[in-house]
Amino acid sequence: MHSTALRQDGSHRNAVEDAEQLAEEARRTHLRFLESMDRVNRAIQETNDLEQMMSDVLDAVLDIFDCDRAVLAYPCDPETTWFRVPMRRGRPAFPSAFIVGAEYHADDEVRAVFRAVGAARGPVPLGAGSVHAVPALIGNEFGVQSALAMAVYPKVDRPYQFTLHQCSRLRVWTAEEQRLFQEIARRLGDGLTTMLMLRNLRQSEARLEEAQRITHVSYFERDLDTGSYTVSNEGYRMLGLEPTGRKLTLADVLLRVHPDDREKVARVDDTLREGGRYEVECRVIWPSGEVRILHSWGDVVREATGPPRRAVGIVQDVTDRKRGEYLTSRVFDSSPDGIAIIGRDYRYQRVNDVYARAWRIAADRMIGMYVADAVGADIFERASKANIDRCLAGEHVEYASWFDTKFGRIYTVVRYTPLKPNSERVESVLVVLSDLTEHMRAQEALQKAQADLAHMARVTTLAELGSSIAHEVSQPLAAILVGGDACQLWLGADPPNVGEARQAIQRIIDDGNRASQVIARIRALLRRGEPTKEVLTVNELIRDTVALTRTELARHGVDVETDLRASVPVVGDRVQLQQVLVNLLLNGADAMSAVTDRPRRLVLRSRDEGNDRVGVDVADTGVGLAPGDGDRIFAAFFSTKADGLGMGLSISRSIVEAHGGRLWATPNERSPGATLHFTLPAAPEVSPA
Amino acid sequence: VTTPVVNDADAIVLVVDDDRSLREQLRSLIRSVGLRCETFASADEFLDFRRPEGPACVVLDVLLPGASGLDLPSRLENAGVQIPIIFITGHGTIPMSVRAMKAGAVEFLTKPFSAAELLDAIAQALERDRSAMAVRAEEEAMRSLFAKLTPRERDVFLGVAAGRLNKQIAADLGTAEQTVKQHRGRVMEKLGLHSVADLVRFAERLAPPT
C-alpha cells in the first residue's frame, strides 16, 4: 500500500526521478523482504517448542503484513469434516476468533476453501476482488472482510492452512505481499517439519519409556569397549535406583545383584565378548531390602568389519510372575486335595502328589497317562468320562460318592472345572479330588454313637416308666383272665348262657389286641439300630405316646388334653420322634410334681405352620422356667431332679434337629408353667421313592 | 373254676375300676355266679351311690384317676358308710398292701388274679358284711331299748356299768339307796337283762371303748 501511494504521488515527476525512485523502491522492497524473512527465521530458530514457534512466527507475520489476525488451521484437507486451530494471533482489537486447540465443524464452504488452497501452488486471496469468497462461518462470526491463505506442507504431517485476516477494511493483497507470504509459508512448513519431528520423537521416547514401565521391561545398551551401560529409566528403577541418565558400570550393576547370583551375571560379559547371545535370570536387592527377580536377554550388534563394539538387551522384572507361579505350585503341591489337569485327549497334563497317591502311582509317571489306566476302566466309564466330557463342554461339574477302588472303599468329592487358557474352547479340565473317607467314617461313627445314646436314653426312660408299663400290660391281662373264668362259668351253668359267654370272649379278643399293641410299642422303643425315615403324622404319634404314658401320668395325678390340628405329614423316625414326645410329657409331669394348689395339666397341641412345617406344643402348669433356663435345660446332664440323668431334653433336641426341626422352651404367658415347642419340616409333596 | 357257694339274691358287688374292659369282665364274672353287680368308673362316681340295704362289698382298683383308691376307705368312713373292700392292683407293693389292710381291706389281690381268688374274697366279704349287718341290727335294737330309759335310769345304768355300789350311786346322785334299787330293777326289766354281768356287756357294746 505504501508503494501504491508512492507511485501515485510520483505521477508528476520526471522520468529520471521516476527511475531513481523505482530503483530505490525496489531496493527498499527487497530489503523489507530480507528483513521480514530474517524475523521469521529467527522466530523459528529461537525455540525448540512447537507452540512457541508458531506463536512467534504468527506475531511476526501480523507485524510484517499489518493485518488483523494470523491463523494456522489443520488439516487443510478438502475431505475433512472438522478442523482445529493449532495457533492464532490477532491484534487486541480483533481477538475473538477461534479457541486455540478447539475443534470446529468443517462445512462445505470451509472444505471448498481447503480444496482451492490445497490445489493452488501459491497464496489464495479470499473476499473482495477474488474468485473465492470468505466462508460465511468466518466472515460472519469473526468479521473477516479479506483474507490471504496458503497451504503449508510439513513433511511428517498433513498440510496446514496458513491464513491472514483483514477485518478492519477490505484489502487487496499486492503481488509483492503475496510473494512474501508464500516465502514465509514455505519457511514455516520447514520449521513445522523440524518441530513436529522433534515432537514425534519425544512422544515416541515417552511412549517407549511408558511401555517399559508398564511391562516392567527395560532396554539397555552396553559399550563393550568402555564397559558402560546406557539404561532406560525403567532400567534404573529395576535396580532400585532413581533414574538419573548417568551411565552405569558393571560394578554398579553387580552391587545390586544378590551375592549368590553375581558370578552368573558377570559371566554375561564373557559371553558377549565371545560374540554370543545370552539369557540370564538373577535376583537384585533394592535399597529397601526388597528382593526382585530380573530376567534378561541380549545379543551383540555385529559390525560390517571388526569385532562387535556394543551389545543391546532387555531386562524384565519377572518377580510377580515368578511369585504367582510359586504360589500356584505351592497350592498345587501342598493342597490336601488331589489336583490334576486332564487334556482333551483324556491324558494327565499335571498332577500333584496327593492326587497321584490316591491311585498309588508316582506323580511323574502319571503325566501323559490315560485316565482310564490310572483310575481303572470301570470308574472311568461309569463316572470320570461323562464328567470330563461335560466339563470339556464348558460345564462345572461336582459330585460326591463312595467308590470301590482296588485299594478299598473311599468317599470322595470331585470337582471338574473347565480351563480355557487362551481361547473360548475348553483346553483342559481341572480336577480337584477331596478324599472325605475319614470324615464320612467319623460321621457314621458319630451317628451310630448318637443312635446308641438315644437308645440308651429310651431304655432309661422305659425303666422309669417300668411300673406304669407293667400296669398297661397287666390291665388287659387281668381282664382276659377274669373274662376267661366268667366265660367258663357261663358255659358251665345250667342251662349254659352262650350269649354272655360270647360277649366275654369278644372282650377277651379286644384285650388281647390291646396287650399286643402295648408290647409292640414297647418293643419299638427298645429297638436298636439305624434310624429309618417314613412318612407319618404327628397326631398319630401324639396319640400313641399319650397311650403309652397315660398310666404314668395318671400316677402323677396329671390330666392330659390334646388339641390336634396338624394335617400335613412329616418324614422321620417314628421311634425317635415318639421318644421326644415321651421325654416332653415326662418332663412336663416332673415339672408339676411339686404343684398342689392348681390342677396338674398337660396340653398337647399340633398345627400346620405354613405349608412346609408342622408345630407341636407341650404346655404344663408346673414350676415354669427359672430365668436363663430357656436354653440351659437342653444341655446334657442338666436336671432339676435329684434322680434325673438330665439327658432327656438334650437328646430330644438333637433328635429334632437331626430331623431338620427346632426344639425350644418358653414360659407360659398368662398362667404358671412352661411350654416346650418343636417344629418339623413337612414331608415333600411327592415322597422320595 | 370252682364255683364258690354265694348264691345270694340279696347280695350286691360294687366294682370300681377305671378300665372299662376289666370292669365289664368283672361284672360278667360276678353275674355268672348269680350275684348282682354295679360298676363305677371312678371313686367320685361311687361316692354318689347310696349303700344298698342288703349284704354288699366293693371291688376297688387302687390306682384310680383323680383320687387314689387308697383314699376311698377313709372317705367312706367319714361319710359313716361301712362296707367291706377288696383291693385289686396292677402292681402291688408291700407298703401298699399294708396301707390297704389298715384302711380296712378284706383282701388285697394283685393283677392278674384268678376268678376263684376273687370270688372267694367276694364270698368272704359278703359273709363279713352279712354278720356285720346282724351285729349292727342287734346294736340298733339295744340302742332303741336304751332310748326308752328315763334320764335318772340312764344315770343309774352308767353307775352300775362303772361297777359302783347302790350306796355309792345314791350318794353320787344325792338320793336314797332304796330309790336307786327301784331304778335299777326297772332298768334290768326294760333292757331284758338278768345280771350285772349282762348289764356291763350291754354297756360295752353300746359304747365301744375309744
Coordinates of C-alpha atoms in Angstrom, one line a residue, chain B residues 47-124:
Chain B
L47 CA -69.4 -92.0 96.4
D48 CA -72.6 -90.7 94.8
F49 CA -74.1 -94.1 95.1
R50 CA -76.1 -95.0 98.3
R51 CA -75.1 -98.1 100.1
P52 CA -77.6 -100.9 99.4
E53 CA -79.7 -102.4 102.3
G54 CA -78.6 -106.0 101.7
P55 CA -75.1 -107.5 102.1
A56 CA -72.6 -105.8 99.8
C57 CA -68.9 -105.4 99.1
V58 CA -66.6 -103.3 97.0
V59 CA -64.0 -104.4 94.5
L60 CA -61.7 -101.4 94.1
D61 CA -58.8 -100.7 91.8
V62 CA -56.2 -98.9 93.9
L63 CA -54.9 -96.8 91.0
L64 CA -57.8 -94.7 90.0
P65 CA -57.7 -91.4 88.2
G66 CA -58.3 -88.4 90.4
A67 CA -58.4 -89.6 94.0
S68 CA -56.3 -92.7 94.7
G69 CA -58.2 -95.9 95.6
L70 CA -56.4 -96.0 98.9
D71 CA -58.1 -92.8 99.9
L72 CA -61.5 -94.2 99.4
P73 CA -61.9 -96.1 102.7
S74 CA -61.3 -93.1 104.8
R75 CA -63.7 -91.1 102.7
L76 CA -66.4 -93.8 103.2
E77 CA -65.7 -93.9 106.9
N78 CA -66.1 -90.1 107.1
A79 CA -69.4 -90.5 105.4
G80 CA -70.4 -93.2 108.0
V81 CA -70.6 -95.9 105.4
Q82 CA -69.4 -99.4 106.5
I83 CA -68.7 -101.8 103.7
P84 CA -66.0 -104.4 103.1
I85 CA -63.5 -103.6 100.4
I86 CA -61.4 -105.9 98.2
F87 CA -58.5 -104.1 96.7
I88 CA -57.1 -105.0 93.4
T89 CA -53.9 -103.5 92.0
G90 CA -51.7 -103.8 88.9
H91 CA -48.5 -103.7 90.8
G92 CA -48.8 -104.4 94.5
T93 CA -46.1 -103.4 96.8
I94 CA -45.8 -104.5 100.4
P95 CA -46.2 -101.0 101.9
M96 CA -49.2 -100.5 99.7
S97 CA -50.9 -103.8 100.9
V98 CA -50.1 -102.8 104.5
R99 CA -51.8 -99.5 103.9
A100 CA -54.7 -101.2 102.3
M101 CA -55.2 -103.6 105.2
K102 CA -55.0 -100.7 107.6
A103 CA -57.6 -98.9 105.5
G104 CA -59.9 -101.8 106.1
A105 CA -59.3 -104.1 103.2
V106 CA -60.8 -107.6 103.3
E107 CA -58.4 -108.8 100.6
F108 CA -55.6 -107.4 98.5
L109 CA -55.3 -109.0 95.1
T110 CA -52.6 -108.4 92.6
K111 CA -53.5 -108.5 88.9
P112 CA -53.6 -110.8 87.2
F113 CA -55.7 -112.9 89.7
S114 CA -57.9 -115.9 89.2
A115 CA -61.6 -115.8 89.3
A116 CA -61.6 -118.2 92.2
E117 CA -59.4 -115.9 94.3
L118 CA -61.7 -113.0 93.6
L119 CA -64.9 -114.9 94.1
D120 CA -63.6 -116.4 97.4
A121 CA -62.7 -112.9 98.5
I122 CA -66.2 -111.7 97.5
A123 CA -67.9 -114.5 99.3
Q124 CA -65.8 -113.8 102.4

